[in-house]
Tab-separated table of C-alpha atoms and ligand atoms in Angstrom:
chain	number	residue	atom	x	y	z
A	23	MET	CA	13.222	17.360	14.575
A	24	ALA	CA	14.549	14.026	13.333
A	25	LEU	CA	14.745	13.531	9.588
A	26	SER	CA	11.574	11.966	8.240
A	27	GLU	CA	11.738	8.607	6.514
A	28	PHE	CA	11.293	10.319	3.154
A	29	ASP	CA	13.819	13.131	3.766
A	30	LEU	CA	16.304	10.479	4.795
A	31	ILE	CA	15.754	8.503	1.594
A	32	ARG	CA	15.999	11.682	-0.477
A	33	ARG	CA	19.183	12.851	1.219
A	34	TYR	CA	21.181	9.638	1.412
A	35	PHE	CA	19.779	7.136	-1.039
A	36	THR	CA	18.594	9.105	-4.058
A	37	HIS	CA	21.386	9.320	-6.601
A	38	GLY	CA	20.698	9.830	-10.266
A	39	ALA	CA	21.025	6.506	-12.058
A	40	ARG	CA	21.757	6.414	-15.767
A	41	GLY	CA	20.069	3.943	-18.038
A	42	VAL	CA	17.201	3.504	-15.577
A	43	THR	CA	13.628	4.235	-16.651
A	44	LEU	CA	12.465	5.079	-13.122
A	45	GLY	CA	14.614	5.158	-9.966
A	46	VAL	CA	13.939	5.871	-6.284
A	47	GLY	CA	10.558	7.383	-5.409
A	48	ASP	CA	7.847	5.139	-6.813
A	49	ASP	CA	6.334	1.822	-5.696
A	50	ALA	CA	8.991	0.056	-7.752
A	51	ALA	CA	11.912	0.986	-9.964
A	52	LEU	CA	11.728	0.294	-13.699
A	53	VAL	CA	14.680	-0.939	-15.715
A	54	ARG	CA	14.739	-1.880	-19.352
A	55	VAL	CA	16.195	-5.366	-19.729
A	56	GLY	CA	15.532	-6.142	-23.352
A	57	ARG	CA	13.416	-4.898	-26.184
A	58	GLY	CA	10.003	-6.089	-25.152
A	59	ALA	CA	9.781	-5.701	-21.408
A	60	GLU	CA	10.557	-3.525	-18.467
A	61	LEU	CA	11.504	-5.074	-15.145
A	62	ALA	CA	9.759	-3.614	-12.071
A	63	VAL	CA	11.856	-4.073	-8.906
A	64	SER	CA	10.898	-3.321	-5.329
A	65	ALA	CA	11.800	-4.368	-1.770
A	66	ASP	CA	9.802	-4.378	1.444
A	67	MET	CA	10.870	-5.536	4.880
A	68	LEU	CA	8.953	-6.593	8.001
A	69	VAL	CA	10.632	-6.313	11.408
A	70	GLU	CA	9.426	-7.945	14.631
A	71	GLY	CA	8.177	-5.399	17.142
A	72	ARG	CA	7.701	-2.816	14.403
A	73	HIS	CA	5.557	-4.398	11.698
A	74	PHE	CA	4.315	-7.356	13.702
A	75	LEU	CA	4.259	-8.465	17.328
A	76	LYS	CA	6.379	-11.150	18.908
A	77	GLY	CA	4.535	-14.464	18.674
A	78	ALA	CA	2.699	-13.558	15.451
A	79	ASP	CA	1.287	-16.524	13.529
A	80	PRO	CA	4.105	-17.684	11.200
A	81	ALA	CA	1.821	-18.707	8.290
A	82	LEU	CA	0.126	-15.312	8.330
A	83	LEU	CA	3.544	-13.640	8.494
A	84	GLY	CA	4.670	-15.631	5.467
A	85	HIS	CA	1.570	-14.473	3.641
A	86	LYS	CA	1.984	-10.826	4.634
A	87	THR	CA	5.709	-10.724	3.849
A	88	LEU	CA	4.979	-11.578	0.231
A	89	ALA	CA	1.613	-9.773	0.051
A	90	VAL	CA	3.070	-6.332	0.838
A	91	ASN	CA	5.594	-6.824	-1.954
A	92	LEU	CA	2.972	-8.056	-4.417
A	93	SER	CA	1.039	-4.924	-3.553
A	94	ASP	CA	3.881	-2.754	-4.896
A	95	MET	CA	3.805	-4.737	-8.151
A	96	ALA	CA	0.036	-4.159	-8.286
A	97	ALA	CA	0.578	-0.435	-7.812
A	98	MET	CA	2.896	-0.426	-10.837
A	99	GLY	CA	0.583	-2.490	-13.029
A	100	ALA	CA	3.399	-5.046	-13.196
A	101	ARG	CA	3.000	-8.802	-13.429
A	102	PRO	CA	4.926	-10.263	-10.457
A	103	ARG	CA	7.356	-13.011	-11.510
A	104	TRP	CA	10.300	-13.564	-9.170
A	105	ALA	CA	11.199	-12.927	-5.536
A	106	THR	CA	14.219	-13.242	-3.288
A	107	LEU	CA	13.862	-13.631	0.481
A	108	ALA	CA	16.420	-12.353	3.000
A	109	ILE	CA	15.635	-13.480	6.507
A	110	ALA	CA	17.214	-12.999	9.923
A	111	LEU	CA	16.178	-15.557	12.562
A	112	PRO	CA	16.945	-15.500	16.298
A	113	LYS	CA	17.042	-19.324	16.332
A	114	VAL	CA	16.120	-22.374	14.251
A	115	ASP	CA	12.509	-23.219	15.027
A	116	GLU	CA	11.219	-25.748	12.534
A	117	ALA	CA	7.575	-25.392	13.479
A	118	TRP	CA	7.878	-21.649	12.854
A	119	LEU	CA	9.780	-22.140	9.590
A	120	GLY	CA	7.213	-24.669	8.349
A	121	GLY	CA	4.367	-22.266	8.989
A	122	PHE	CA	6.151	-19.285	7.472
A	123	SER	CA	7.130	-21.207	4.374
A	124	ARG	CA	3.589	-22.531	3.915
A	125	GLY	CA	2.039	-19.070	4.117
A	126	PHE	CA	4.652	-17.529	1.839
A	127	MET	CA	4.574	-20.261	-0.797
A	128	ALA	CA	0.777	-20.522	-0.932
A	129	LEU	CA	0.625	-16.899	-2.024
A	130	ALA	CA	3.641	-17.293	-4.325
A	131	ARG	CA	1.912	-20.148	-6.127
A	132	ARG	CA	-1.350	-18.253	-6.378
A	133	TYR	CA	0.419	-15.437	-8.220
A	134	SER	CA	2.921	-17.660	-10.086
A	135	VAL	CA	5.871	-16.016	-8.350
A	136	ALA	CA	9.070	-18.076	-8.137
A	137	LEU	CA	11.286	-17.770	-5.052
A	138	ILE	CA	14.697	-17.690	-6.734
A	139	GLY	CA	17.151	-16.833	-3.965
A	140	GLY	CA	17.827	-14.857	-0.847
A	141	ASP	CA	19.933	-14.860	2.290
A	142	THR	CA	19.617	-16.428	5.752
A	143	THR	CA	21.367	-15.253	8.890
A	144	ARG	CA	20.979	-15.208	12.662
A	145	GLY	CA	19.580	-12.013	14.120
A	146	PRO	CA	16.436	-10.241	15.364
A	147	LEU	CA	13.483	-11.594	13.370
A	148	THR	CA	13.456	-9.660	10.087
A	149	LEU	CA	11.796	-10.646	6.833
A	150	SER	CA	12.849	-8.888	3.684
A	151	VAL	CA	11.691	-9.585	0.159
A	152	GLN	CA	12.815	-8.208	-3.127
A	153	ILE	CA	10.242	-8.692	-5.821
A	154	MET	CA	10.567	-8.433	-9.574
A	155	GLY	CA	7.855	-8.224	-12.165
A	156	GLU	CA	7.326	-7.481	-15.814
A	157	VAL	CA	5.511	-4.665	-17.539
A	158	PRO	CA	5.447	-3.692	-21.232
A	159	PRO	CA	7.691	-0.651	-21.851
A	160	GLY	CA	5.917	2.612	-21.094
A	161	LYS	CA	2.838	0.903	-19.633
A	162	ALA	CA	3.670	0.993	-15.912
A	163	LEU	CA	1.332	2.851	-13.547
A	164	ARG	CA	3.521	5.470	-11.947
A	165	ARG	CA	3.007	7.982	-9.164
A	166	ASP	CA	3.890	10.902	-11.416
A	167	GLY	CA	1.170	10.666	-14.079
A	168	ALA	CA	-1.830	12.286	-12.353
A	169	LYS	CA	-3.422	15.175	-14.274
A	170	ALA	CA	-5.668	18.033	-13.136
A	171	GLY	CA	-9.257	16.938	-13.728
A	172	ASP	CA	-8.567	13.236	-13.056
A	173	ASP	CA	-10.996	11.290	-10.900
A	174	ILE	CA	-9.443	9.771	-7.781
A	175	TRP	CA	-10.391	6.157	-7.056
A	176	VAL	CA	-9.646	3.598	-4.383
A	177	SER	CA	-10.201	-0.151	-4.429
A	178	GLY	CA	-11.918	-2.163	-1.709
A	179	TYR	CA	-12.488	-0.651	1.733
A	180	LEU	CA	-10.106	1.354	3.885
A	181	GLY	CA	-9.475	1.585	7.606
A	182	GLU	CA	-9.925	-1.986	8.800
A	183	ALA	CA	-6.228	-2.655	9.411
A	184	ALA	CA	-5.848	0.647	11.268
A	185	MET	CA	-8.856	-0.147	13.427
A	186	ALA	CA	-7.444	-3.589	14.242
A	187	LEU	CA	-4.119	-2.009	15.201
A	188	GLU	CA	-5.859	0.491	17.446
A	189	MET	CA	-7.729	-2.294	19.234
A	190	ILE	CA	-4.604	-4.423	19.638
A	191	GLY	CA	-2.474	-1.441	20.651
A	192	GLY	CA	-4.428	-0.461	23.712
A	193	ARG	CA	-8.139	-0.069	23.517
A	194	GLY	CA	-8.764	-3.815	23.368
A	195	TRP	CA	-11.648	-5.581	21.646
A	196	ARG	CA	-14.313	-4.607	24.170
A	197	GLY	CA	-17.687	-3.995	22.599
A	198	LEU	CA	-16.869	-5.840	19.391
A	199	SER	CA	-18.301	-9.214	18.395
A	200	ARG	CA	-16.064	-12.136	17.574
A	201	ASP	CA	-16.979	-11.789	13.889
A	202	ASP	CA	-16.069	-8.105	13.887
A	203	ARG	CA	-12.758	-8.904	15.468
A	204	ARG	CA	-12.052	-11.612	12.902
A	205	THR	CA	-12.914	-9.269	10.011
A	206	LEU	CA	-10.534	-6.603	11.251
A	207	GLU	CA	-7.692	-8.926	12.197
A	208	GLU	CA	-7.838	-10.735	8.892
A	209	ARG	CA	-7.362	-7.488	7.005
A	210	LEU	CA	-4.385	-6.555	9.163
A	211	HIS	CA	-2.664	-9.938	9.084
A	212	ALA	CA	-3.647	-11.266	5.658
A	213	PRO	CA	-3.979	-8.386	3.195
A	214	THR	CA	-5.010	-9.115	-0.388
A	215	PRO	CA	-2.717	-7.541	-2.978
A	216	ARG	CA	-4.712	-6.038	-5.869
A	217	VAL	CA	-2.532	-7.509	-8.592
A	218	ALA	CA	-5.328	-8.237	-11.085
A	219	LEU	CA	-6.692	-4.715	-10.743
A	220	GLY	CA	-3.248	-3.176	-11.320
A	221	LEU	CA	-2.863	-5.190	-14.512
A	222	ALA	CA	-6.375	-4.317	-15.672
A	223	LEU	CA	-5.736	-0.593	-15.137
A	224	ARG	CA	-2.796	-0.441	-17.570
A	225	GLY	CA	-3.690	1.984	-20.321
A	226	ILE	CA	-6.565	3.386	-18.224
A	227	ALA	CA	-5.165	4.879	-15.002
A	228	HIS	CA	-2.861	7.901	-15.228
A	229	SER	CA	-1.231	7.192	-11.861
A	230	ALA	CA	-1.385	4.685	-9.014
A	231	ILE	CA	0.014	3.867	-5.591
A	232	ASP	CA	-0.802	1.235	-2.997
A	233	VAL	CA	-2.169	2.468	0.327
A	234	SER	CA	0.472	1.204	2.753
A	235	ASP	CA	1.145	4.362	4.780
A	236	GLY	CA	-2.409	5.760	4.852
A	237	LEU	CA	-4.680	7.336	2.246
A	238	LEU	CA	-3.619	10.945	2.856
A	239	ALA	CA	0.085	10.160	2.815
A	240	ASP	CA	-0.063	7.926	-0.224
A	241	LEU	CA	-2.379	10.144	-2.275
A	242	GLY	CA	-0.036	12.936	-1.150
A	243	HIS	CA	2.858	11.048	-2.789
A	244	ILE	CA	0.945	10.956	-6.081
A	245	CYS	CA	0.323	14.711	-5.761
A	246	GLU	CA	3.944	15.513	-5.007
A	247	ARG	CA	5.323	13.415	-7.822
A	248	SER	CA	2.721	14.680	-10.292
A	249	GLY	CA	2.865	18.357	-9.261
A	250	VAL	CA	-0.866	18.524	-8.492
A	251	SER	CA	-3.271	18.773	-5.530
A	252	ALA	CA	-6.224	16.597	-4.585
A	253	THR	CA	-9.624	17.116	-3.033
A	254	ILE	CA	-11.481	14.134	-1.637
A	255	GLU	CA	-14.839	13.734	0.081
A	256	TRP	CA	-14.896	12.316	3.591
A	257	GLU	CA	-18.264	10.634	3.031
A	258	ALA	CA	-17.094	8.980	-0.179
A	259	ILE	CA	-14.167	7.097	1.361
A	260	PRO	CA	-15.207	3.444	1.215
A	261	ALA	CA	-15.409	1.831	4.656
A	262	ILE	CA	-17.370	-1.117	6.024
A	263	PRO	CA	-20.133	-0.070	8.491
A	264	LEU	CA	-17.999	-1.093	11.487
A	265	VAL	CA	-15.169	1.229	10.417
A	266	ARG	CA	-17.577	4.017	9.404
A	267	ALA	CA	-19.191	3.931	12.841
A	268	HIS	CA	-15.783	3.989	14.545
A	269	ALA	CA	-14.794	6.932	12.320
A	270	GLN	CA	-17.195	9.075	14.403
A	271	THR	CA	-14.408	9.145	16.987
A	272	ASP	CA	-11.197	11.151	16.523
A	273	SER	CA	-8.955	8.125	16.518
A	274	GLY	CA	-11.310	6.292	14.161
A	275	ALA	CA	-11.328	9.188	11.706
A	276	ARG	CA	-7.545	9.356	11.869
A	277	GLY	CA	-7.331	5.638	11.208
A	278	LEU	CA	-9.528	5.883	8.119
A	279	LEU	CA	-7.592	8.811	6.642
A	280	SER	CA	-4.078	8.112	7.820
A	281	GLY	CA	-3.855	4.540	9.038
A	282	GLY	CA	-1.602	2.249	7.073
A	283	ASP	CA	-1.583	-1.385	6.081
A	284	ASP	CA	-4.700	-1.453	3.872
A	285	TYR	CA	-2.869	-2.430	0.659
A	286	GLU	CA	-5.680	-1.186	-1.527
A	287	LEU	CA	-4.857	0.753	-4.689
A	288	CYS	CA	-5.407	4.489	-4.992
A	289	PHE	CA	-5.324	5.632	-8.614
A	290	THR	CA	-6.379	8.437	-10.899
A	291	ALA	CA	-7.972	8.367	-14.332
A	292	SER	CA	-9.683	10.724	-16.725
A	293	PRO	CA	-13.438	11.168	-16.112
A	294	ARG	CA	-13.869	10.004	-19.706
A	295	ARG	CA	-12.590	6.567	-18.667
A	296	ARG	CA	-15.121	5.907	-15.894
A	297	ALA	CA	-16.740	3.021	-17.749
A	298	ALA	CA	-13.321	1.525	-18.495
A	299	VAL	CA	-12.344	1.791	-14.798
A	300	MET	CA	-15.569	0.077	-13.735
A	301	ALA	CA	-15.043	-2.663	-16.315
A	302	ALA	CA	-11.446	-3.214	-15.146
A	303	ALA	CA	-12.694	-3.490	-11.561
A	304	ALA	CA	-15.440	-5.942	-12.517
A	305	ARG	CA	-12.940	-8.089	-14.417
A	306	SER	CA	-10.649	-8.183	-11.384
A	307	ARG	CA	-13.552	-8.818	-9.014
A	308	VAL	CA	-12.846	-5.892	-6.756
A	309	ARG	CA	-14.971	-2.914	-5.948
A	310	VAL	CA	-13.710	0.575	-6.760
A	311	THR	CA	-15.008	3.889	-5.457
A	312	MET	CA	-14.492	7.392	-6.783
A	313	ILE	CA	-13.520	9.628	-3.868
A	314	GLY	CA	-12.466	12.941	-5.386
A	315	ARG	CA	-10.709	14.972	-7.997
A	316	ILE	CA	-7.162	15.959	-8.925
A	317	GLU	CA	-6.664	19.698	-9.228
A	318	ARG	CA	-3.959	22.092	-10.294
A	319	LYS	CA	-1.322	22.464	-7.613
A	320	ALA	CA	-2.667	24.629	-4.784
A	321	ARG	CA	-0.560	27.041	-2.756
A	322	SER	CA	-1.531	25.544	0.616
A	323	PRO	CA	1.135	23.235	2.022
A	324	ALA	CA	-1.051	20.132	2.313
A	325	PRO	CA	-1.491	18.433	-1.060
A	326	VAL	CA	-4.748	16.701	-0.098
A	327	THR	CA	-7.905	18.495	1.082
A	328	VAL	CA	-10.710	16.494	2.693
A	329	LEU	CA	-14.227	17.948	2.429
A	330	ASP	CA	-17.096	17.126	4.811
A	331	SER	CA	-20.693	16.561	3.672
A	332	VAL	CA	-21.383	20.279	3.303
A	333	GLY	CA	-18.146	21.027	1.486
A	334	ARG	CA	-16.100	22.403	4.376
A	335	ALA	CA	-12.439	21.417	4.598
A	336	LEU	CA	-11.756	19.066	7.517
A	337	LYS	CA	-8.805	19.821	9.758
A	338	VAL	CA	-6.621	16.764	9.650
A	339	LYS	CA	-3.741	16.328	12.041
A	340	ALA	CA	-2.088	12.985	11.359
A	341	ARG	CA	-1.233	12.622	7.696
A	342	GLY	CA	0.243	9.152	7.564
A	343	TYR	CA	2.771	6.773	8.890
A	344	ASP	CA	6.440	7.673	9.049
A	345	HIS	CA	8.917	5.328	10.702
A	346	PHE	CA	10.979	8.179	12.123
A	347	ARG	CA	8.358	10.658	13.337
B	16	ADP	P1	6.490	1.775	-0.535
B	16	ADP	O1	5.639	2.333	0.567
B	16	ADP	O2	5.808	1.740	-1.855
B	16	ADP	O3	7.126	0.459	-0.174
B	16	ADP	P2	8.550	3.426	0.450
B	16	ADP	O4	7.731	4.509	1.055
B	16	ADP	O5	9.043	2.337	1.335
B	16	ADP	O6	7.702	2.784	-0.743
B	16	ADP	O7	9.788	4.028	-0.307
B	16	ADP	C1	9.695	5.157	-1.131
B	16	ADP	C2	10.727	5.072	-2.242
B	16	ADP	O8	12.052	5.125	-1.701
B	16	ADP	C3	10.669	3.789	-3.049
B	16	ADP	O9	10.923	4.106	-4.409
B	16	ADP	C4	11.800	2.944	-2.479
B	16	ADP	O10	12.307	2.044	-3.421
B	16	ADP	C5	12.831	3.995	-2.114
B	16	ADP	N1	13.717	3.607	-0.990
B	16	ADP	C6	13.356	3.347	0.294
B	16	ADP	N2	14.432	3.056	1.055
B	16	ADP	C7	15.506	3.119	0.235
B	16	ADP	C8	16.918	2.903	0.414
B	16	ADP	N3	17.433	2.590	1.609
B	16	ADP	N4	17.720	3.039	-0.669
B	16	ADP	C9	17.212	3.366	-1.881
B	16	ADP	N5	15.906	3.586	-2.116
B	16	ADP	C10	15.054	3.466	-1.080
B	17	MG	MG1	3.942	1.042	-2.386
């Protein structure tokens, strides 16, 4: 079998780095740049035909290109500050560039992120951002801090982007109203990074990740890095009624558990901090839902167990998105 995306990164791109607080393996790296602050650095790339379809709306693409990067800052509890943009374009199309730039810069301004450099070349449409943010030393939300007994939380609602992708990818929009379609497409094309929530969770959450590859995969990353297991309740996973109803089908259930592109935060915190978590969520104007519990590392190979309404473990096939599998 081909190397998975994560085996590949581990084998070829994970080299110990001295003088680095946190290297490869989290939502962002952390480097100490002075006394008072740590710099959080992360990169995310969107490729035509892989992350978006040919002919995608350029303003929405501009938004999403930055949003997915802001989401990694959110997952670290870092305040986003600067970005560079490397872009490959098949041709100069000013209408496209105007739209892309508008979408990108509107979000940059909203989060006070400065575009400070980048690279431009001819090639298959590829949009790559490196983002940098600040976090007080030792305060970042990492994937490796989850502790047995922690509550597991997620922000917002999951599964809308996956459902939109499923509809676009084959099934079509039959049977869905125009409003339903708009709701789903908006979540896929214009995700909202949970930056305020990430900042508010500093000092409260033990660990965090953004849900970009699917809940099971991303919660699985927290488990792996923290040396723990997780049990979550199927019924507790927050989903809008449309997604919940679709989750009665196999593909719908898979989308809710393993579909990517939600860009919500999944995080863990001590049960003693429930009130603090709720207050942080209220301050950042986003809903949070407790979906399960972190446990001591189990012997079974899967780090995340999903229980149905009567406490039986669900059999889950697809565990998340991997670019090479
Ligand atoms: P995310 O989903 O948060 O964007 P990824 O799953 O893309 O994170 O990557 C996992 C980890 O591997 C991250 O810490 C990322 O920085 C690192 N990584 C990915 N590709 C490379 C690469 N080519 N070289 C070095 N590090 C990489
Ligand atoms: Mg991430």
